[in-house]
Amino acid sequence: MRGLMIWVRLVLLAVAAACWGAKVLAEERLALVIGNSAYGSVPSLDNPVRDARLIAQTLEGLGFDVTLAADAKQIEMKRAIGQFGRKLRGAGEDATGLFYYAGHGVQSFGSNYLLPVDVALADAADLDLMAVEAQSVLRQMASARNRTNIVILDACRNNPFEAVADLNASGLAEMKAPTGTFLAYATAPGDVALDGTGENSPFTEALAREIVVPGAPVEQVFKQVRRAVLEQSGGGQTPWDTSSLVSDFVFAEGEPEVVMSAAEVQETQIWASVKASRDAMQIMLFLRGYGDGKYADEARGLLSDLMAEELQGGAAPAAASAASAPAVADAETAMFEAAQGDGSKAAYEAYLMAYPEGQFAEMAVVELAAMRTGASQDPEAGGEAVAAAPKADPAPAPLAEAGPVTYASPLHSETPQIAGLTLAEAVTRSPAFPPIEGLPESYWKDQTCSSCHQWTRARLCTQGNTYLSLNMQRSLGKQHPFGGALKQALKSWAAGGCQ
């Protein structure tokens, strides 16, 4: 059932991948940036022009079509705002509009005014004639009916008209944001922002740094700006924003989403399952199918780690080894039985890599040799020719009738290497030739079979029982250092219950 669910998920992911289309072209981004510093009739400011240039340069790097106005007079400001509105209306509903202003700004009767450098005011009643109402910018942007508009005002500095009657309110008033608009102020409504002692105001400096963060939503950008300014001002200045956005917006796109093909999705899902299993057999079978895939190195590394753990486990104290032996044996047996059921070259190789000295290692080698022999003799087989394995023994000589074979009874066999020996003694003898063709002498010369296979009576019984299987009948006649007679003896012993 678990396997079925995995494949269902894979099919669903493949269908989803087929439906993913290419990303549409990025929306048009338009920005009007104004910075006024060199005032004639009111105190000049050090940073607004530098602030405007910093923001303009940063926005251009983010794909905005930027219009920059520095030290603009009233007619220049109004003309720039009108042209900005026309461009935004022509850009379509998916466009993004951004207006940034740095300079003097004042409020009167709940309305905010941006001051051009040629402003000269003696009476509050003349303010709308001498300045630019901030609401006019919002009207131009709202008329475009585009998706997203952003207005940023770094204009809450000290009131330059404190001596003018009816014009002594500090800071700017909070404005209502038309639908789809994000309004940001350098400080809270009614408060005064700092022009800054450095090259830029604290607000604009933080803003230029945060808007280039990949993937950051506009709300997160200004939250980070607020934190930075609060820290720099010691809590004396709190940037403010209000929003009526109905769409998500980021200044800097994050890393492009990687769209995987159905095959890549399948490979990823299968590797996740195999990795979680920490099973050497599954890892080897995975490498059989994805030996050149993107997870191949990780799979080989995990397989190597599992082998190391197995070896370390073998060197554990005797008590611990005894406790873990049944579980290890069960895992090995299950892996070999799985290889028999699969019947493939890769499955037997997987077993040998996991258990190079296991109790079924010899049988796995025999099966692989038989496969190689068959492949080398098949004229239709593709790929390179494979050297033939050692020839099979003649039909194993039957054991002489002398009662059932037991672990301690002498073997009556015509094979001189084991004749007269018990099974316990036979497995302590040295082979007459390499058990695996091409094996260096240092691995087998003067070595006992038990040192290679780490045989115990229980393991010999397990191996003998495998020879009772119909799947293993052909193994009885395969080449063996003691001939097929030893396998026949093990089979007979197992048939009698391993007594």
GROMACS .gro file of C-alpha atoms in nm, residues 28-414:
model
  387
   28GLU     CA    1   0.627   4.744  -1.630
   29ARG     CA    2   0.767   4.945  -1.340
   30LEU     CA    3   0.759   5.325  -1.345
   31ALA     CA    4   0.901   5.559  -1.081
   32LEU     CA    5   0.911   5.936  -1.028
   33VAL     CA    6   1.179   6.041  -0.778
   34ILE     CA    7   1.208   6.402  -0.654
   35GLY     CA    8   1.465   6.544  -0.413
   36ASN     CA    9   1.468   6.911  -0.308
   37SER     CA   10   1.756   7.057  -0.105
   38ALA     CA   11   1.849   7.406  -0.234
   39TYR     CA   12   1.555   7.613  -0.107
   40GLY     CA   13   1.561   7.989  -0.156
   41SER     CA   14   1.316   8.135   0.097
   42VAL     CA   15   1.323   7.858   0.359
   43PRO     CA   16   1.614   7.671   0.523
   44SER     CA   17   1.799   7.447   0.281
   45LEU     CA   18   1.848   7.076   0.350
   46ASP     CA   19   2.164   6.872   0.313
   47ASN     CA   20   2.044   6.528   0.211
   48PRO     CA   21   1.725   6.521  -0.005
   49VAL     CA   22   1.900   6.544  -0.344
   50ARG     CA   23   2.151   6.276  -0.242
   51ASP     CA   24   1.865   6.067  -0.105
   52ALA     CA   25   1.674   6.098  -0.433
   53ARG     CA   26   1.975   6.000  -0.639
   54LEU     CA   27   2.042   5.697  -0.418
   55ILE     CA   28   1.682   5.577  -0.449
   56ALA     CA   29   1.674   5.644  -0.825
   57GLN     CA   30   1.989   5.443  -0.881
   58THR     CA   31   1.863   5.158  -0.663
   59LEU     CA   32   1.525   5.145  -0.836
   60GLU     CA   33   1.688   5.139  -1.179
   61GLY     CA   34   1.882   4.835  -1.068
   62LEU     CA   35   1.548   4.673  -0.979
   63GLY     CA   36   1.398   4.725  -1.324
   64PHE     CA   37   1.217   5.055  -1.273
   65ASP     CA   38   1.195   5.317  -1.548
   66VAL     CA   39   1.297   5.612  -1.330
   67THR     CA   40   1.241   5.986  -1.382
   68LEU     CA   41   1.460   6.190  -1.146
   69ALA     CA   42   1.398   6.556  -1.060
   70ALA     CA   43   1.645   6.738  -0.833
   71ASP     CA   44   1.587   7.081  -0.676
   72ALA     CA   45   1.267   7.118  -0.877
   73LYS     CA   46   1.057   7.435  -0.889
   74GLN     CA   47   0.680   7.420  -0.860
   75ILE     CA   48   0.614   7.417  -1.234
   76GLU     CA   49   0.876   7.145  -1.279
   77MET     CA   50   0.727   6.932  -1.005
   78LYS     CA   51   0.375   6.963  -1.142
   79ARG     CA   52   0.490   6.888  -1.496
   80ALA     CA   53   0.682   6.582  -1.380
   81ILE     CA   54   0.383   6.453  -1.183
   82GLY     CA   55   0.149   6.504  -1.482
   83GLN     CA   56   0.386   6.319  -1.718
   84PHE     CA   57   0.425   6.041  -1.464
   85GLY     CA   58   0.046   5.995  -1.449
   86ARG     CA   59   0.020   5.976  -1.830
   87LYS     CA   60   0.298   5.716  -1.855
   88LEU     CA   61   0.137   5.509  -1.581
   89ARG     CA   62  -0.203   5.518  -1.749
   90GLY     CA   63  -0.044   5.399  -2.072
   91ALA     CA   64   0.145   5.114  -1.904
   92GLY     CA   65  -0.162   4.900  -1.839
   93GLU     CA   66  -0.331   4.751  -1.538
   94ASP     CA   67  -0.040   4.523  -1.448
   95ALA     CA   68   0.205   4.814  -1.412
   96THR     CA   69   0.359   4.925  -1.083
   97GLY     CA   70   0.392   5.295  -1.006
   98LEU     CA   71   0.626   5.438  -0.741
   99PHE     CA   72   0.658   5.800  -0.624
  100TYR     CA   73   0.940   5.904  -0.390
  101TYR     CA   74   0.986   6.253  -0.246
  102ALA     CA   75   1.257   6.390  -0.017
  103GLY     CA   76   1.252   6.751   0.098
  104HIS     CA   77   1.037   6.989   0.296
  105GLY     CA   78   0.674   6.898   0.350
  106VAL     CA   79   0.400   7.054   0.562
  107GLN     CA   80   0.039   6.991   0.651
  108SER     CA   81  -0.250   7.239   0.658
  109PHE     CA   82  -0.609   7.158   0.751
  110GLY     CA   83  -0.537   6.786   0.725
  111SER     CA   84  -0.376   6.805   0.380
  112ASN     CA   85  -0.010   6.750   0.302
  113TYR     CA   86   0.199   6.969   0.074
  114LEU     CA   87   0.536   6.905  -0.088
  115LEU     CA   88   0.748   7.220  -0.117
  116PRO     CA   89   0.931   7.315  -0.439
  117VAL     CA   90   1.263   7.497  -0.404
  118ASP     CA   91   1.106   7.827  -0.521
  119VAL     CA   92   0.834   7.829  -0.256
  120ALA     CA   93   0.772   8.168  -0.090
  121LEU     CA   94   0.486   8.192   0.157
  122ALA     CA   95   0.355   8.476   0.370
  123ASP     CA   96  -0.001   8.353   0.430
  124ALA     CA   97  -0.132   7.998   0.489
  125ALA     CA   98  -0.415   8.061   0.244
  126ASP     CA   99  -0.160   8.072  -0.039
  127LEU     CA  100  -0.011   7.730   0.035
  128ASP     CA  101  -0.200   7.540  -0.235
  129LEU     CA  102  -0.095   7.808  -0.485
  130MET     CA  103   0.275   7.794  -0.395
  131ALA     CA  104   0.326   7.422  -0.313
  132VAL     CA  105   0.224   7.084  -0.456
  133GLU     CA  106  -0.054   6.897  -0.279
  134ALA     CA  107   0.050   6.537  -0.210
  135GLN     CA  108  -0.303   6.423  -0.283
  136SER     CA  109  -0.253   6.527  -0.648
  137VAL     CA  110   0.008   6.253  -0.681
  138LEU     CA  111  -0.237   5.996  -0.547
  139ARG     CA  112  -0.504   6.116  -0.790
  140GLN     CA  113  -0.269   6.073  -1.086
  141MET     CA  114  -0.174   5.720  -0.978
  142ALA     CA  115  -0.534   5.618  -0.899
  143SER     CA  116  -0.647   5.736  -1.245
  144ALA     CA  117  -0.424   5.469  -1.405
  145ARG     CA  118  -0.628   5.193  -1.237
  146ASN     CA  119  -0.313   4.984  -1.225
  147ARG     CA  120  -0.252   4.698  -0.987
  148THR     CA  121   0.010   4.839  -0.747
  149ASN     CA  122   0.115   5.190  -0.644
  150ILE     CA  123   0.372   5.288  -0.383
  151VAL     CA  124   0.418   5.637  -0.238
  152ILE     CA  125   0.721   5.710  -0.017
  153LEU     CA  126   0.754   6.046   0.160
  154ASP     CA  127   1.077   6.138   0.336
  155ALA     CA  128   0.937   6.486   0.395
  156CYS     CA  129   0.853   6.515   0.761
  157ARG     CA  130   1.135   6.748   0.859
  158ASN     CA  131   1.099   7.062   1.071
  159ASN     CA  132   0.822   7.300   0.959
  160PRO     CA  133   0.994   7.587   0.770
  161PHE     CA  134   0.687   7.812   0.815
  162GLU     CA  135   0.649   7.815   1.192
  163ALA     CA  136   0.618   8.195   1.183
  164VAL     CA  137   0.321   8.180   0.943
  165ALA     CA  138  -0.011   8.191   1.125
  166ASP     CA  139  -0.232   7.879   1.090
  167LEU     CA  140   0.067   7.682   0.963
  168ASN     CA  141   0.245   7.562   1.273
  169ALA     CA  142   0.155   7.192   1.277
  170SER     CA  143   0.450   6.952   1.279
  171GLY     CA  144   0.508   6.668   1.040
  172LEU     CA  145   0.261   6.531   0.787
  173ALA     CA  146  -0.097   6.418   0.824
  174GLU     CA  147  -0.189   6.055   0.752
  175MET     CA  148  -0.351   6.018   0.414
  176LYS     CA  149  -0.610   5.768   0.296
  177ALA     CA  150  -0.464   5.520   0.051
  178PRO     CA  151  -0.670   5.443  -0.262
  179THR     CA  152  -0.720   5.071  -0.325
  180GLY     CA  153  -0.398   4.908  -0.441
  181THR     CA  154  -0.171   5.169  -0.277
  182PHE     CA  155   0.107   5.141  -0.021
  183LEU     CA  156   0.189   5.466   0.163
  184ALA     CA  157   0.514   5.500   0.355
  185TYR     CA  158   0.632   5.792   0.570
  186ALA     CA  159   0.974   5.855   0.718
  187THR     CA  160   0.810   5.897   1.057
  188ALA     CA  161   0.474   5.872   1.230
  189PRO     CA  162   0.198   6.125   1.147
  190GLY     CA  163   0.261   6.456   1.323
  191ASP     CA  164   0.620   6.369   1.413
  192VAL     CA  165   0.944   6.507   1.272
  193ALA     CA  166   1.200   6.298   1.082
  194LEU     CA  167   1.575   6.343   1.091
  195ASP     CA  168   1.760   6.480   0.789
  196GLY     CA  169   2.063   6.285   0.908
  197THR     CA  170   2.425   6.377   0.976
  198GLY     CA  171   2.566   6.145   0.709
  199GLU     CA  172   2.533   6.136   0.333
  200ASN     CA  173   2.169   6.024   0.353
  201SER     CA  174   1.874   6.039   0.587
  202PRO     CA  175   1.839   5.740   0.821
  203PHE     CA  176   1.509   5.645   0.656
  204THR     CA  177   1.635   5.653   0.296
  205GLU     CA  178   1.962   5.483   0.385
  206ALA     CA  179   1.771   5.190   0.538
  207LEU     CA  180   1.521   5.187   0.252
  208ALA     CA  181   1.790   5.160  -0.017
  209ARG     CA  182   1.943   4.869   0.171
  210GLU     CA  183   1.621   4.673   0.229
  211ILE     CA  184   1.450   4.701  -0.110
  212VAL     CA  185   1.724   4.496  -0.275
  213VAL     CA  186   1.671   4.195  -0.048
  214PRO     CA  187   1.562   3.913  -0.283
  215GLY     CA  188   1.206   3.794  -0.241
  216ALA     CA  189   1.116   4.030   0.047
  217PRO     CA  190   0.749   4.143   0.028
  218VAL     CA  191   0.696   4.520   0.037
  219GLU     CA  192   0.542   4.495   0.384
  220GLN     CA  193   0.849   4.312   0.515
  221VAL     CA  194   1.082   4.567   0.354
  222PHE     CA  195   0.928   4.858   0.542
  223LYS     CA  196   0.908   4.661   0.864
  224GLN     CA  197   1.285   4.612   0.842
  225VAL     CA  198   1.330   4.983   0.760
  226ARG     CA  199   1.131   5.070   1.071
  227ARG     CA  200   1.348   4.850   1.289
  228ALA     CA  201   1.668   4.998   1.148
  229VAL     CA  202   1.557   5.360   1.194
  230LEU     CA  203   1.429   5.297   1.545
  231GLU     CA  204   1.764   5.149   1.638
  232GLN     CA  205   1.966   5.427   1.477
  233SER     CA  206   1.753   5.705   1.630
  234GLY     CA  207   1.736   5.544   1.973
  235GLY     CA  208   1.359   5.519   1.942
  236GLY     CA  209   1.320   5.885   1.844
  237GLN     CA  210   1.189   5.821   1.490
  238THR     CA  211   0.932   5.561   1.391
  239PRO     CA  212   0.870   5.514   1.018
  240TRP     CA  213   0.501   5.467   0.939
  241ASP     CA  214   0.306   5.300   0.663
  242THR     CA  215  -0.051   5.225   0.561
  243SER     CA  216  -0.164   4.987   0.293
  244SER     CA  217  -0.462   4.901   0.078
  245LEU     CA  218  -0.271   4.660  -0.145
  246VAL     CA  219  -0.467   4.373  -0.293
  247SER     CA  220  -0.170   4.208  -0.473
  248ASP     CA  221   0.166   4.079  -0.356
  249PHE     CA  222   0.470   4.287  -0.448
  250VAL     CA  223   0.844   4.243  -0.412
  251PHE     CA  224   1.107   4.494  -0.520
  252ALA     CA  225   1.373   4.230  -0.589
  253GLU     CA  226   1.274   3.893  -0.729
  254GLY     CA  227   1.389   3.593  -0.529
  255GLU     CA  228   1.575   3.298  -0.672
  256PRO     CA  229   1.385   3.164  -0.976
  257GLU     CA  230   1.166   2.868  -0.894
  258VAL     CA  231   1.317   2.548  -1.022
  259VAL     CA  232   1.058   2.360  -1.224
  260MET     CA  233   1.151   1.994  -1.238
  261SER     CA  234   1.054   1.759  -1.514
  262ALA     CA  235   0.835   1.461  -1.432
  263ALA     CA  236   1.144   1.237  -1.446
  264GLU     CA  237   1.333   1.463  -1.204
  265VAL     CA  238   1.036   1.469  -0.968
  266GLN     CA  239   1.024   1.090  -0.977
  267GLU     CA  240   1.398   1.060  -0.912
  268THR     CA  241   1.375   1.301  -0.618
  269GLN     CA  242   1.079   1.123  -0.461
  270ILE     CA  243   1.234   0.778  -0.501
  271TRP     CA  244   1.565   0.892  -0.353
  272ALA     CA  245   1.386   1.044  -0.055
  273SER     CA  246   1.220   0.708   0.015
  274VAL     CA  247   1.542   0.509  -0.039
  275LYS     CA  248   1.747   0.748   0.175
  276ALA     CA  249   1.501   0.723   0.461
  277SER     CA  250   1.514   0.342   0.449
  278ARG     CA  251   1.894   0.330   0.501
  279ASP     CA  252   1.882  -0.009   0.332
  280ALA     CA  253   2.187  -0.114   0.131
  281MET     CA  254   1.982  -0.321  -0.111
  282GLN     CA  255   1.750  -0.034  -0.195
  283ILE     CA  256   2.043   0.204  -0.236
  284MET     CA  257   2.217  -0.033  -0.478
  285LEU     CA  258   1.901  -0.076  -0.681
  286PHE     CA  259   1.859   0.302  -0.687
  287LEU     CA  260   2.214   0.340  -0.820
  288ARG     CA  261   2.135   0.082  -1.086
  289GLY     CA  262   1.868   0.312  -1.226
  290TYR     CA  263   2.019   0.652  -1.141
  291GLY     CA  264   2.393   0.587  -1.139
  292ASP     CA  265   2.454   0.916  -1.322
  293GLY     CA  266   2.178   1.114  -1.149
  294LYS     CA  267   2.211   1.413  -0.922
  295TYR     CA  268   2.177   1.199  -0.608
  296ALA     CA  269   2.429   0.933  -0.716
  297ASP     CA  270   2.720   1.073  -0.514
  298GLU     CA  271   2.502   1.109  -0.205
  299ALA     CA  272   2.376   0.751  -0.252
  300ARG     CA  273   2.730   0.614  -0.281
  301GLY     CA  274   2.835   0.809   0.027
  302LEU     CA  275   2.543   0.672   0.229
  303LEU     CA  276   2.618   0.320   0.109
  304SER     CA  277   2.980   0.363   0.219
  305ASP     CA  278   2.866   0.484   0.562
  306LEU     CA  279   2.637   0.185   0.602
  307MET     CA  280   2.923  -0.049   0.514
  308ALA     CA  281   3.145   0.121   0.772
  309GLU     CA  282   2.874   0.086   1.036
  310GLU     CA  283   2.844  -0.284   0.951
  311LEU     CA  284   3.218  -0.333   0.992
  312GLN     CA  285   3.226  -0.140   1.319
  313GLY     CA  286   2.939  -0.350   1.444
  314GLY     CA  287   3.143  -0.662   1.369
  315ALA     CA  288   3.423  -0.533   1.593
  316ALA     CA  289   3.192  -0.471   1.888
  317PRO     CA  290   3.234  -0.659   2.217
  318ALA     CA  291   3.122  -1.019   2.214
  319ALA     CA  292   2.814  -0.957   2.424
  320ALA     CA  293   2.692  -0.678   2.199
  321SER     CA  294   2.766  -0.884   1.887
  322ALA     CA  295   2.569  -1.176   2.024
  323ALA     CA  296   2.273  -0.952   2.095
  324SER     CA  297   2.272  -0.801   1.748
  325ALA     CA  298   2.352  -1.120   1.555
  326PRO     CA  299   1.989  -1.232   1.497
  327ALA     CA  300   1.890  -0.894   1.355
  328VAL     CA  301   2.198  -0.882   1.129
  329ALA     CA  302   2.141  -1.238   1.014
  330ASP     CA  303   1.776  -1.166   0.941
  331ALA     CA  304   1.868  -0.859   0.738
  332GLU     CA  305   2.128  -1.052   0.539
  333THR     CA  306   1.894  -1.343   0.476
  334ALA     CA  307   1.617  -1.109   0.367
  335MET     CA  308   1.853  -0.931   0.130
  336PHE     CA  309   1.973  -1.254  -0.027
  337GLU     CA  310   1.619  -1.385  -0.063
  338ALA     CA  311   1.526  -1.056  -0.228
  339ALA     CA  312   1.815  -1.102  -0.471
  340GLN     CA  313   1.692  -1.455  -0.549
  341GLY     CA  314   1.342  -1.325  -0.607
  342ASP     CA  315   1.466  -1.046  -0.832
  343GLY     CA  316   1.705  -1.277  -1.015
  344SER     CA  317   1.900  -0.987  -1.164
  345LYS     CA  318   2.273  -0.927  -1.180
  346ALA     CA  319   2.232  -0.597  -0.996
  347ALA     CA  320   2.045  -0.763  -0.709
  348TYR     CA  321   2.320  -1.021  -0.646
  349GLU     CA  322   2.587  -0.751  -0.678
  350ALA     CA  323   2.397  -0.545  -0.423
  351TYR     CA  324   2.404  -0.834  -0.179
  352LEU     CA  325   2.779  -0.887  -0.228
  353MET     CA  326   2.854  -0.518  -0.174
  354ALA     CA  327   2.652  -0.520   0.147
  355TYR     CA  328   2.785  -0.858   0.271
  356PRO     CA  329   3.115  -0.935   0.094
  357GLU     CA  330   3.188  -1.211   0.346
  358GLY     CA  331   2.831  -1.311   0.414
  359GLN     CA  332   2.699  -1.659   0.454
  360PHE     CA  333   2.545  -1.652   0.106
  361ALA     CA  334   2.840  -1.480  -0.064
  362GLU     CA  335   2.957  -1.794  -0.242
  363MET     CA  336   2.612  -1.863  -0.380
  364ALA     CA  337   2.578  -1.504  -0.501
  365VAL     CA  338   2.914  -1.535  -0.679
  366VAL     CA  339   2.800  -1.861  -0.840
  367GLU     CA  340   2.480  -1.702  -0.965
  368LEU     CA  341   2.670  -1.405  -1.110
  369ALA     CA  342   2.917  -1.641  -1.277
  370ALA     CA  343   2.630  -1.831  -1.436
  371MET     CA  344   2.483  -1.506  -1.568
  372ARG     CA  345   2.816  -1.397  -1.713
  373THR     CA  346   2.862  -1.737  -1.877
  374GLY     CA  347   2.519  -1.718  -2.032
  375ALA     CA  348   2.582  -1.364  -2.157
  376SER     CA  349   2.917  -1.455  -2.314
  377GLN     CA  350   2.761  -1.747  -2.501
  378ASP     CA  351   2.459  -1.553  -2.626
  379PRO     CA  352   2.533  -1.418  -2.976
  380GLU     CA  353   2.247  -1.172  -2.941
  381ALA     CA  354   2.373  -1.026  -2.611
  382GLY     CA  355   2.477  -0.663  -2.639
  383GLY     CA  356   2.777  -0.494  -2.483
  384GLU     CA  357   3.128  -0.621  -2.435
  385ALA     CA  358   3.210  -0.989  -2.420
  386VAL     CA  359   3.248  -1.126  -2.068
  387ALA     CA  360   3.507  -1.388  -1.978
  388ALA     CA  361   3.352  -1.721  -1.903
  389ALA     CA  362   3.334  -1.835  -1.544
  390PRO     CA  363   3.503  -2.158  -1.433
  391LYS     CA  364   3.337  -2.462  -1.580
  392ALA     CA  365   3.101  -2.660  -1.371
  393ASP     CA  366   3.214  -2.976  -1.201
  394PRO     CA  367   3.095  -3.300  -1.348
  395ALA     CA  368   2.783  -3.425  -1.178
  396PRO     CA  369   2.871  -3.442  -0.809
  397ALA     CA  370   2.960  -3.788  -0.692
  398PRO     CA  371   2.681  -3.923  -0.479
  399LEU     CA  372   2.754  -3.973  -0.114
  400ALA     CA  373   2.801  -4.334  -0.019
  401GLU     CA  374   2.512  -4.487   0.165
  402ALA     CA  375   2.634  -4.488   0.526
  403GLY     CA  376   2.344  -4.342   0.714
  404PRO     CA  377   2.224  -3.983   0.728
  405VAL     CA  378   2.478  -3.701   0.711
  406THR     CA  379   2.531  -3.535   1.048
  407TYR     CA  380   2.754  -3.251   1.156
  408ALA     CA  381   2.997  -3.491   1.329
  409SER     CA  382   2.982  -3.797   1.100
  410PRO     CA  383   3.260  -3.864   0.846
  411LEU     CA  384   3.172  -3.783   0.488
  412HIS     CA  385   3.188  -4.077   0.250
  413SER     CA  386   3.281  -3.911  -0.075
  414GLU     CA  387   3.499  -3.978  -0.379
   0.00000   0.00000   0.00000
